[in-house]
Tab-separated table of C-alpha atoms and ligand atoms in Angstrom:
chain	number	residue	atom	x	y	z
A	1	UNK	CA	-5.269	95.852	-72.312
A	2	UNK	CA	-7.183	93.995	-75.136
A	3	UNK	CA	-6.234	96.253	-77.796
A	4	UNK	CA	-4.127	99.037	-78.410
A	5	UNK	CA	-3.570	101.600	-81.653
A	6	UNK	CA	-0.534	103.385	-82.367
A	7	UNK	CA	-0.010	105.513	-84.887
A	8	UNK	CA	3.986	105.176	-86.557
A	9	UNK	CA	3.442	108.250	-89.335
A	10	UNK	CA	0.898	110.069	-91.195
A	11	UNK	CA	0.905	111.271	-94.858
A	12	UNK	CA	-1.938	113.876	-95.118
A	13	UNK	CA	-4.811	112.230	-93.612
A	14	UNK	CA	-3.717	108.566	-94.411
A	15	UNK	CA	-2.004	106.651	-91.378
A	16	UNK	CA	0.563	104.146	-90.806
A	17	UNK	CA	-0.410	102.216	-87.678
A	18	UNK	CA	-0.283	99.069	-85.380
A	19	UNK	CA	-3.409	97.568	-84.005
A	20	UNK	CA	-1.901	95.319	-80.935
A	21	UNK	CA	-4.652	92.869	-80.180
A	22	UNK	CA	-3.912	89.599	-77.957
A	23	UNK	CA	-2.657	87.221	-80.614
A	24	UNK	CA	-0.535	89.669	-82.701
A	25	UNK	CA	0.548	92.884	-83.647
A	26	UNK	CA	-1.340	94.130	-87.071
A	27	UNK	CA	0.060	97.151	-89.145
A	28	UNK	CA	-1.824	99.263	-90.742
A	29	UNK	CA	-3.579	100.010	-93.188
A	30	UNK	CA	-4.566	96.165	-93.338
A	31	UNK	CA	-6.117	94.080	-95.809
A	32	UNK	CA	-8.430	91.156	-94.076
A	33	UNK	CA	-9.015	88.404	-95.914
A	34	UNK	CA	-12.747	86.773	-95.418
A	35	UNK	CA	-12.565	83.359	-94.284
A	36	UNK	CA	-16.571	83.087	-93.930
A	37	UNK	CA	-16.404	79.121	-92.797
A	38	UNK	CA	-13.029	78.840	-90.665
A	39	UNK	CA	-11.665	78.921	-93.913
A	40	UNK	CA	-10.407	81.300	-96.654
A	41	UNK	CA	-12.018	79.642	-100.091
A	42	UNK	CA	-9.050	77.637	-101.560
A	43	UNK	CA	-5.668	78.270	-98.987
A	44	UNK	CA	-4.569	76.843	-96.159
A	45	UNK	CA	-3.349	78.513	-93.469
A	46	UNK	CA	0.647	78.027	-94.003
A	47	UNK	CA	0.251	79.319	-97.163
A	48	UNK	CA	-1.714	82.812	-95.225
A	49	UNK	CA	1.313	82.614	-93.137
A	50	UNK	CA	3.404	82.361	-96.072
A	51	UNK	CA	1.745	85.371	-97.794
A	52	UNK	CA	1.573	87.754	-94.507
A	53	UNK	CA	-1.858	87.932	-93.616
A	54	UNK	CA	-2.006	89.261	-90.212
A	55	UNK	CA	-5.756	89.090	-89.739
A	56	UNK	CA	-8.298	87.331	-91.003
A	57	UNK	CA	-12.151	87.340	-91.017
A	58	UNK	CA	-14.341	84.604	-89.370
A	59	UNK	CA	-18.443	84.721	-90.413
A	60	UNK	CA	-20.702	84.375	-87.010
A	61	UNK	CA	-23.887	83.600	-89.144
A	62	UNK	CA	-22.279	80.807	-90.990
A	63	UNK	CA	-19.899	79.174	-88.041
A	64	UNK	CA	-22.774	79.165	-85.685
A	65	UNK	CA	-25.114	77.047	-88.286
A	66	UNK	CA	-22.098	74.988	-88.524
A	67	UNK	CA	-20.565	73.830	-86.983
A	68	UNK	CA	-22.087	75.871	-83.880
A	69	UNK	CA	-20.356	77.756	-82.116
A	70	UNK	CA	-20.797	75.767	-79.007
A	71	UNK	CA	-18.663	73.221	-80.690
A	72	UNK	CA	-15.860	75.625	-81.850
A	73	UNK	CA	-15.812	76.844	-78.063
A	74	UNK	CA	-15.824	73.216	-76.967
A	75	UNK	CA	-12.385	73.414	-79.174
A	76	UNK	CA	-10.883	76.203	-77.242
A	77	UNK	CA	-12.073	79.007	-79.702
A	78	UNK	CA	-11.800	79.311	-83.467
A	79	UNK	CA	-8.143	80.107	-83.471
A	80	UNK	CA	-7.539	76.907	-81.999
A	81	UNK	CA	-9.979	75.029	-84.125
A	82	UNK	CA	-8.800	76.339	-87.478
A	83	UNK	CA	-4.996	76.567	-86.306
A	84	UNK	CA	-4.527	80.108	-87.075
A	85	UNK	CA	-2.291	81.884	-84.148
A	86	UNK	CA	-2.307	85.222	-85.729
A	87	UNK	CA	-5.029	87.792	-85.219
A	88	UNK	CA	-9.076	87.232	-86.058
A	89	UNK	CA	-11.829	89.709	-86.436
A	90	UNK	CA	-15.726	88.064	-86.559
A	91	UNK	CA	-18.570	90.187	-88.293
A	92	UNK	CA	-21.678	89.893	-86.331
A	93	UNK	CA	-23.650	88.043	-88.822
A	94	UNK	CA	-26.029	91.027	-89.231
A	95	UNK	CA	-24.966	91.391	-92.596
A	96	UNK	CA	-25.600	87.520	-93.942
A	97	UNK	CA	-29.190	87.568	-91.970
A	98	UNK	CA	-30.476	89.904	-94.100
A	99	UNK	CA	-28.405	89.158	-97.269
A	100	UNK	CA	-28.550	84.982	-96.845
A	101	UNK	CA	-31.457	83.935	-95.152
A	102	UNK	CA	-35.021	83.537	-95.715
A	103	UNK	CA	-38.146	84.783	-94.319
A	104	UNK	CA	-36.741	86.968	-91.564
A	105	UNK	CA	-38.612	89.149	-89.436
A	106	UNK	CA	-37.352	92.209	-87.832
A	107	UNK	CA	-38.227	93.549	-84.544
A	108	UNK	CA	-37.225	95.857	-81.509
A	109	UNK	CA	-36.039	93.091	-80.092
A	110	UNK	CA	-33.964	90.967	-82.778
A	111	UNK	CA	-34.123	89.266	-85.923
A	112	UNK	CA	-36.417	85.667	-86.349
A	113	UNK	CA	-34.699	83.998	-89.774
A	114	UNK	CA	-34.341	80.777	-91.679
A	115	UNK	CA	-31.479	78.848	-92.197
A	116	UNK	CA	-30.334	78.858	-96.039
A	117	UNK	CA	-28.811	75.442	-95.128
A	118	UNK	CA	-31.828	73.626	-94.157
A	119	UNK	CA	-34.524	76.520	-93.286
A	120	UNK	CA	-34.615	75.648	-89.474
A	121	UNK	CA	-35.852	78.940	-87.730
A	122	UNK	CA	-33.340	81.075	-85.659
A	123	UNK	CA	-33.427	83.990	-83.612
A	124	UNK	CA	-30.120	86.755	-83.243
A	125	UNK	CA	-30.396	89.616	-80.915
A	126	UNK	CA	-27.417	91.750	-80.006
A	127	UNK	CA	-27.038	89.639	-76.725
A	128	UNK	CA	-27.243	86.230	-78.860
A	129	UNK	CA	-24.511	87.802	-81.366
A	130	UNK	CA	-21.978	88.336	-78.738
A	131	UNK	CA	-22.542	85.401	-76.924
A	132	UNK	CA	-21.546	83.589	-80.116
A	133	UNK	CA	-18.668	85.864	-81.042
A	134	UNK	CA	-17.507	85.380	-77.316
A	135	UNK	CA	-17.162	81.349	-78.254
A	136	UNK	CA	-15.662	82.102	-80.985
A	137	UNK	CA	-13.039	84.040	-79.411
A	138	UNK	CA	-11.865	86.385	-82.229
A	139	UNK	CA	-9.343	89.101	-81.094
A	140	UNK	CA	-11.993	91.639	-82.509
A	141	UNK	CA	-15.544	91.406	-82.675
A	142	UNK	CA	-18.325	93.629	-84.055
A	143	UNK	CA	-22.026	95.287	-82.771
A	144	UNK	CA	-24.969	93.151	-83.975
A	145	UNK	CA	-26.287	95.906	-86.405
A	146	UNK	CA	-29.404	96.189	-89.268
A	147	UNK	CA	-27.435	96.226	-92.627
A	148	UNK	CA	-30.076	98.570	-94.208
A	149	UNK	CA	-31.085	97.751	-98.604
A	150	UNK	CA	-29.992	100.013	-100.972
A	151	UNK	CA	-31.919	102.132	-102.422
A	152	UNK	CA	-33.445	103.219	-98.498
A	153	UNK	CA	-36.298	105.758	-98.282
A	154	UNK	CA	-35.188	108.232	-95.770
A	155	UNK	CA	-37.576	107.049	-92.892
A	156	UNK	CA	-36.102	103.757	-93.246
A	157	UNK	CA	-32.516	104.639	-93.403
A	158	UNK	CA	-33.508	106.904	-90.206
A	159	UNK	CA	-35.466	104.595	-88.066
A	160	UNK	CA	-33.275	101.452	-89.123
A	161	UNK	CA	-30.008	103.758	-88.112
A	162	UNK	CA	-31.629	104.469	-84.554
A	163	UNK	CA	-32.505	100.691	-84.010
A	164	UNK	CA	-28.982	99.758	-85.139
A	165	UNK	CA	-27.584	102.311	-82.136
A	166	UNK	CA	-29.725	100.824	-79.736
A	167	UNK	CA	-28.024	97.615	-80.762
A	168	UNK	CA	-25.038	98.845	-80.305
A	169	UNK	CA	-25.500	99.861	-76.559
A	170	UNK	CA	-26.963	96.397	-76.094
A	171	UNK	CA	-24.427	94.633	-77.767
A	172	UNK	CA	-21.618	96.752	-75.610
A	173	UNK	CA	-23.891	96.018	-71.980
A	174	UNK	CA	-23.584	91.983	-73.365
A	175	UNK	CA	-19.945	92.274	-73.778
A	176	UNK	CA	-18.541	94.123	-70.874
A	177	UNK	CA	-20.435	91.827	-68.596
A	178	UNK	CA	-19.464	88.245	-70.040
A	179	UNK	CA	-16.492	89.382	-72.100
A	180	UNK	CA	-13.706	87.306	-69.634
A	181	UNK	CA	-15.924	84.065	-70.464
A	182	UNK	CA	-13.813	83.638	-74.357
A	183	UNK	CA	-11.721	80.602	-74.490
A	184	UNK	CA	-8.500	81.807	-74.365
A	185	UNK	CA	-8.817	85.018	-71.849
A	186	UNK	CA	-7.439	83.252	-68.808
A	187	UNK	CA	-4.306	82.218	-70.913
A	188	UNK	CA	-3.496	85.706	-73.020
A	189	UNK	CA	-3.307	88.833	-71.603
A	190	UNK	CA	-6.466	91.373	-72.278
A	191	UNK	CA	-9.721	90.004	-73.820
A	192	UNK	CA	-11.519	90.367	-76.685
A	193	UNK	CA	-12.630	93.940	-78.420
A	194	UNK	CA	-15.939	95.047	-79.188
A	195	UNK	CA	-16.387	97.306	-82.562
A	196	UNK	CA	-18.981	99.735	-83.107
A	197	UNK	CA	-20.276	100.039	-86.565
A	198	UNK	CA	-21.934	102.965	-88.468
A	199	UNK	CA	-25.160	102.769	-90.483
A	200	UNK	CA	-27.559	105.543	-91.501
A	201	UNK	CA	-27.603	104.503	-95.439
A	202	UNK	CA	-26.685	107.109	-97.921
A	203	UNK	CA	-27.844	110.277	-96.043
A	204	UNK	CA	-24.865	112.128	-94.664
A	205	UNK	CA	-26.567	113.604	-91.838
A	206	UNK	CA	-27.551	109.926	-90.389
A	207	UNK	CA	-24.001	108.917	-90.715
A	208	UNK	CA	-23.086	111.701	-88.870
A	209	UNK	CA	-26.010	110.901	-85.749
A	210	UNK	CA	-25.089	107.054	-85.963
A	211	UNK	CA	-21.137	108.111	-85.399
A	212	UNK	CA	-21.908	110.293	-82.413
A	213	UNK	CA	-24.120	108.133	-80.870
A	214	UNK	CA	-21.481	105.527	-81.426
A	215	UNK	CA	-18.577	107.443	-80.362
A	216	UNK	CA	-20.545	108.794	-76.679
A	217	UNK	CA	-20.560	104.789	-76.385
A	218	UNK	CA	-16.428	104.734	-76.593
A	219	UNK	CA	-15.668	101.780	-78.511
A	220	UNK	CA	-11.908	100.901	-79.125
A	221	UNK	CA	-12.425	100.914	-82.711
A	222	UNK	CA	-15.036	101.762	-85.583
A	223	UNK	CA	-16.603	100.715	-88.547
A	224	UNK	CA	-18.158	101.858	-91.505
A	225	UNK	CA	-20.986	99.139	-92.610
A	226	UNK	CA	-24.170	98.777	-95.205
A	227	UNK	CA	-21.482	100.098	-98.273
A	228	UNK	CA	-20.961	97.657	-101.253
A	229	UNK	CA	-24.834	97.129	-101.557
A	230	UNK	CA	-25.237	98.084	-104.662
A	231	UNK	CA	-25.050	101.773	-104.314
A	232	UNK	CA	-22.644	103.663	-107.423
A	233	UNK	CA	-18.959	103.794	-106.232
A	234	UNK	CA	-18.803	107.741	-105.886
A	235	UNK	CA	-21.485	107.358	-102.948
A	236	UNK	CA	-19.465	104.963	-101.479
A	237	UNK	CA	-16.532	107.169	-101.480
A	238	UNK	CA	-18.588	109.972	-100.421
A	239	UNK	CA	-20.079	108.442	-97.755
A	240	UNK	CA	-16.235	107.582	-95.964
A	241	UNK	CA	-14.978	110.531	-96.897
A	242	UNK	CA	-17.898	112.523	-94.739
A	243	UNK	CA	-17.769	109.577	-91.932
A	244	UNK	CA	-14.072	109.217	-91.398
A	245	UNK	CA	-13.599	112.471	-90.070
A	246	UNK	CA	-16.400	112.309	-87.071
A	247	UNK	CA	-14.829	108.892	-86.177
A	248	UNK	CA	-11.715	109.672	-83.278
A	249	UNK	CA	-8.432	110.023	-85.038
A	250	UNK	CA	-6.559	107.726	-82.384
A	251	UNK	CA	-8.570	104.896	-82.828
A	252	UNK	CA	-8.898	102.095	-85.906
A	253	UNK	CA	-11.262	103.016	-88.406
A	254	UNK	CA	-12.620	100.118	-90.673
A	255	UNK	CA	-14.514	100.086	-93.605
A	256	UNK	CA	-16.203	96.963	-94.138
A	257	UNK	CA	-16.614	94.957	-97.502
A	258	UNK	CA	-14.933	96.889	-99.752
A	259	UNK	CA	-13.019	96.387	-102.619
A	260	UNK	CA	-11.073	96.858	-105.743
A	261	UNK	CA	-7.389	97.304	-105.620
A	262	UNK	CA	-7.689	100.289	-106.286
A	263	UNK	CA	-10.182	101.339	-104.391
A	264	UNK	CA	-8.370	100.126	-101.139
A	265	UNK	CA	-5.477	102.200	-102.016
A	266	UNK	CA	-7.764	105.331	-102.461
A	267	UNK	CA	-9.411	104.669	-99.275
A	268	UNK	CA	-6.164	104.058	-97.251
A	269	UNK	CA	-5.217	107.282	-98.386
A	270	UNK	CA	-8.547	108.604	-96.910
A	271	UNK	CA	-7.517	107.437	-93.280
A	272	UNK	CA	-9.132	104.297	-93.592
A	273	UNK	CA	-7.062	101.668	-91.325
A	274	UNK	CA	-8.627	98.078	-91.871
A	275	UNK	CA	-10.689	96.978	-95.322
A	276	UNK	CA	-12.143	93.458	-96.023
A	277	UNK	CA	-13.486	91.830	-98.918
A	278	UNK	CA	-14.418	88.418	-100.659
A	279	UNK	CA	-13.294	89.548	-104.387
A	280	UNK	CA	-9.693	88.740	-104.410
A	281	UNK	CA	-10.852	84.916	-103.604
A	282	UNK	CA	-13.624	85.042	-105.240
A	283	UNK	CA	-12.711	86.240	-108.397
A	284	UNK	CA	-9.977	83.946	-108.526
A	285	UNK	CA	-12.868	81.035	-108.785
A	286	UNK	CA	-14.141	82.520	-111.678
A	287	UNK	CA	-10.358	83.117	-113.608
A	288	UNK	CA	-10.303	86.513	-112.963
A	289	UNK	CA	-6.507	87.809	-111.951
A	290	UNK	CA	-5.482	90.962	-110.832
A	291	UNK	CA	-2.254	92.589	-111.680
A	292	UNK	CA	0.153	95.074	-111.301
A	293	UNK	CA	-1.024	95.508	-115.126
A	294	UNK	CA	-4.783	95.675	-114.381
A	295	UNK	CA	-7.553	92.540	-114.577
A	296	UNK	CA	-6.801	89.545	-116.342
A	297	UNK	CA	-9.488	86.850	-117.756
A	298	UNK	CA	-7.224	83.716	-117.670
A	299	UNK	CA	-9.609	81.281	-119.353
A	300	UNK	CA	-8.551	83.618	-122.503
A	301	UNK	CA	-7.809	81.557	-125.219
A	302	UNK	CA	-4.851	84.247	-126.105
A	303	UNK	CA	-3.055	82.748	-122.765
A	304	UNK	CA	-2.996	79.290	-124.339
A	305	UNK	CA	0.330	79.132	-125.380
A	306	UNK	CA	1.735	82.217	-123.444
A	307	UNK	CA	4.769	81.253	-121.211
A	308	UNK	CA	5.100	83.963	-118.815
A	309	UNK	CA	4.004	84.047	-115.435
A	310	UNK	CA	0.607	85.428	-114.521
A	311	UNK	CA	2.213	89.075	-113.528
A	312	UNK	CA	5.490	89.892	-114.484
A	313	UNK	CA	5.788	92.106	-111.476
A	314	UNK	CA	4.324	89.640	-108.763
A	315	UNK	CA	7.111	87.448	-106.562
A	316	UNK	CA	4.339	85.663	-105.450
A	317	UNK	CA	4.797	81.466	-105.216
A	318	UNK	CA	1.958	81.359	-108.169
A	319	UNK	CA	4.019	84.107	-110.201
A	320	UNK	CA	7.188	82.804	-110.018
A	321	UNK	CA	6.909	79.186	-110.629
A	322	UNK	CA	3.606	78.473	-112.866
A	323	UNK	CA	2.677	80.002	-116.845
A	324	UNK	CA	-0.494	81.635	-117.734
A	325	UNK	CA	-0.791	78.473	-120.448
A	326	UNK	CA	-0.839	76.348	-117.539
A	327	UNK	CA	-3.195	78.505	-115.489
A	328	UNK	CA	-5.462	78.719	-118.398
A	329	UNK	CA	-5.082	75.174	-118.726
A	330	UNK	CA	-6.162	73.765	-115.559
A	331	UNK	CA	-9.423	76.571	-115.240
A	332	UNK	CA	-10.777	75.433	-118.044
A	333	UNK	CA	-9.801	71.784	-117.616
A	334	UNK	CA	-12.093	72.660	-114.192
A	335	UNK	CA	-9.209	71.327	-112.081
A	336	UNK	CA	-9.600	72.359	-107.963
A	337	UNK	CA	-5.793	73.371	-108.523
A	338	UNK	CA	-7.096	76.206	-110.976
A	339	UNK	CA	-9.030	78.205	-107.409
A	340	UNK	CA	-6.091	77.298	-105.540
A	341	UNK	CA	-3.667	79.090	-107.477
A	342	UNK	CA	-5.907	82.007	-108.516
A	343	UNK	CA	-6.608	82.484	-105.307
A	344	UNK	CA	-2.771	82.589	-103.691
A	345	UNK	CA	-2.271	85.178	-106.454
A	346	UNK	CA	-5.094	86.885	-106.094
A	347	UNK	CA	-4.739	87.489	-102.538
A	348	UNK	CA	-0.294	88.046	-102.754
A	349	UNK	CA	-1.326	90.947	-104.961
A	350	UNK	CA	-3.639	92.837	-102.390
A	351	UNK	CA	-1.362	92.289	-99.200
A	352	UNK	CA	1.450	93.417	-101.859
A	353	UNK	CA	-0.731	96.813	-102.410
A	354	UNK	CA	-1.270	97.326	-99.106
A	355	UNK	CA	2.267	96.732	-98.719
A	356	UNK	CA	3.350	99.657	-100.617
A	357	UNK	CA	0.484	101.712	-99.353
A	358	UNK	CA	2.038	100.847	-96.219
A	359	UNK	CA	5.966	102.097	-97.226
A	360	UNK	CA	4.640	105.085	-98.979
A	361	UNK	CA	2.557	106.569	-95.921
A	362	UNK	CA	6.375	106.026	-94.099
A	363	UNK	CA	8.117	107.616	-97.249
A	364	UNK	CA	5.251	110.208	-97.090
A	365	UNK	CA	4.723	109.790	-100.675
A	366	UNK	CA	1.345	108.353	-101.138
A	367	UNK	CA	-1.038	111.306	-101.439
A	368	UNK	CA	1.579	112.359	-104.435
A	369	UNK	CA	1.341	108.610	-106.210
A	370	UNK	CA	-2.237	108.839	-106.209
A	371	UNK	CA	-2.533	112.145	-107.782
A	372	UNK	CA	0.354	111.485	-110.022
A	373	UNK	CA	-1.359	107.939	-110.972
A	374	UNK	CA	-5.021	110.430	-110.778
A	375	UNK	CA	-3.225	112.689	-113.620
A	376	UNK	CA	-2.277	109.806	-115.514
A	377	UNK	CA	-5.848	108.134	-116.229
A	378	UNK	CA	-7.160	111.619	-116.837
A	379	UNK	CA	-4.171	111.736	-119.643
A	380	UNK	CA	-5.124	108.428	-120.774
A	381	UNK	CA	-9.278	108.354	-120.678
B	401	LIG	ZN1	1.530	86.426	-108.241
């Protein structure tokens, strides 16, 4: 058995789950951090130990311009290469081809693209994307799909959709047939797992034929790709809310780059099991906290002389050892310490939210938070 999903309790539609892959056990809802290069911007990987992170993400497009992923497999995988034991999902570097690199033609067959690092010419198919992800060796791996631009005429949400599901049934007839070659298979038990993902753009209806041609394919898990491109946040929350519910109830359902804190909290309580996203580090780069109090601009000059600790509310090691004077110091000072410890905080506070997402789906209490915390903007707006 590569992967298994059990489901602990349920609070409306929300869930409280465990996703058992080979390397560890992952409850659920789960926030992934990105580490695009091997590495999540800033923190080493005692300190992701440190701060709970059960999962993390791994970039195909980026690790197989470099280092290669012939070299990482040469190193017995990525988990071996980057010394993380704990759980790792790779994207299938459809998403960076058409946001990253240049000149890149689209066909039937696959996508011809230039490198942003040096503009050598490259060619992914869905067989090419999985033979990567299978070097890599993440726990979970994703479909080689078209991330379609937003705003998409209806043809070309429609006929990008249908390529994107032939994809997926070549990406699935790669994996079952090499899927025992990863690194680590002989030594673990179970394999690597394959993820479909759903496209079809803002139209409801293609979400809906993407999802059941996805779903006759049985996959052990789903996704929910081409949101966060730009499109206003009530489509993106319509567009889960419609999809979730054709997806199968007893398998993991991820939604993939998304988001604010609290928009992960709203979409756990959709049913959504598994959410990544680069803001929390990111952010943190350019000063930008968040807080049990909301968002906080630390290169303020009000935080110049201010001795308390980032958030008040946060146990994090950030919170309860450094001041915002000193935080404010060292960003604008442009010392590397200044992403560092942005970042640690950053990232503490969304595996804290999830956290209590987490308890209150056991407590059965988090469909009344939200509307409670719901009633409470409306009061204050
Ligand atoms: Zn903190």
């Amino acid at each position: 058995m590569s992967l298994s999903f059990s489901i602990a309790a349920t609070d409306g539609v929300s869930r409280l789950g465990t996703i058992r892959t080979p390397h560890t056990d992952i409850e659920t809802p789960v926030f992934m951090p990105v580490g695009t290069l091997g590495s999540v911007k800033s923190i080493p990987q005692h300190i992701l130990e440190e701060l709970g992170v059960q999962i993390l993400l791994g970039n195909t497009y980026h690790l197989y311009l470099r280092p290669g992923h012939e070299a990482i497999g040469e190193m017995g995988g990525l988990h071996r290469f980057m010394s993380w034991e704990r759980s790792i999902l790779t994207d299938s570097g459809g998403f960076q081809v058409f946001s990253l690199s240049e000149l890149r033609k689209v066909t039937e067959q696959g996508v011809e693209f230039r490198s942003h690092l040096d503009g050598s010419s490259h060619f992914f198919t869905p067989e090419r994307s999985i033979e990567i992800q299978i070097a890599l060796g993440a726990d979970i791996i994703m479909a080689f799909d078209e991330c379609t631009e937003h705003p998409a005429s209806r043809e070309r949400a429609q006929a990008s959709m249908a390529m994107t599901t032939r994809w997926a049934r070549r990406s699935k007839e790669y994996f079952e047939t090499h899927k025992n070659e990863v690194p680590w298979a002989a030594s673990r038990s179970g394999s690597q797992s394959l993820f479909g993902i759903v496209q079809g753009s803002m139209y409801s209806d293609l979400r809906r034929e993407s999802a059941e041609r996805l779903v006759e394919m049985d996959f052990p898990g789903y996704a929910i790709g081409g949101l966060s491109v730009g499109e206003p946040r009530e489509l993106t929350r319509e567009i889960i809310a419609t999809t979730l519910p054709l997806l199968p109830k007893d398998k993991p359902r991820y939604v993939m780059g998304v988001g604010y804190p609290e928009e992960i909290v709203e979409y756990a309580a959709m049913g959504v099991d598994m959410m990544d996203c680069v803001l929390p580090t990111r952010a943190a780069r350019h000063g930008l906290l968040f807080t049990s109090e909301g968002r906080m601009n630390i290169k303020n000059a009000r935080f110049a002389r201010d001795n308390q600790p980032p958030d008040g509310n946060c146990t994090c090691l950030v919170c309860s050892r450094y001041t915002r004077a000193y935080l404010r110091h060292l960003f604008v000072s442009r010392e590397p310490l200044a992403a560092v410890l942005n970042s640690i905080h950053n990232l503490a506070h969304y595996l804290d939210t999830m956290r209590s997402v987490r308890h209150a789906i056991r407590l059965g209490e988090l469909q009344a938070k939200l509307s409670g915390a719901a009633r409470a903007s409306e009061q204050t707006s």
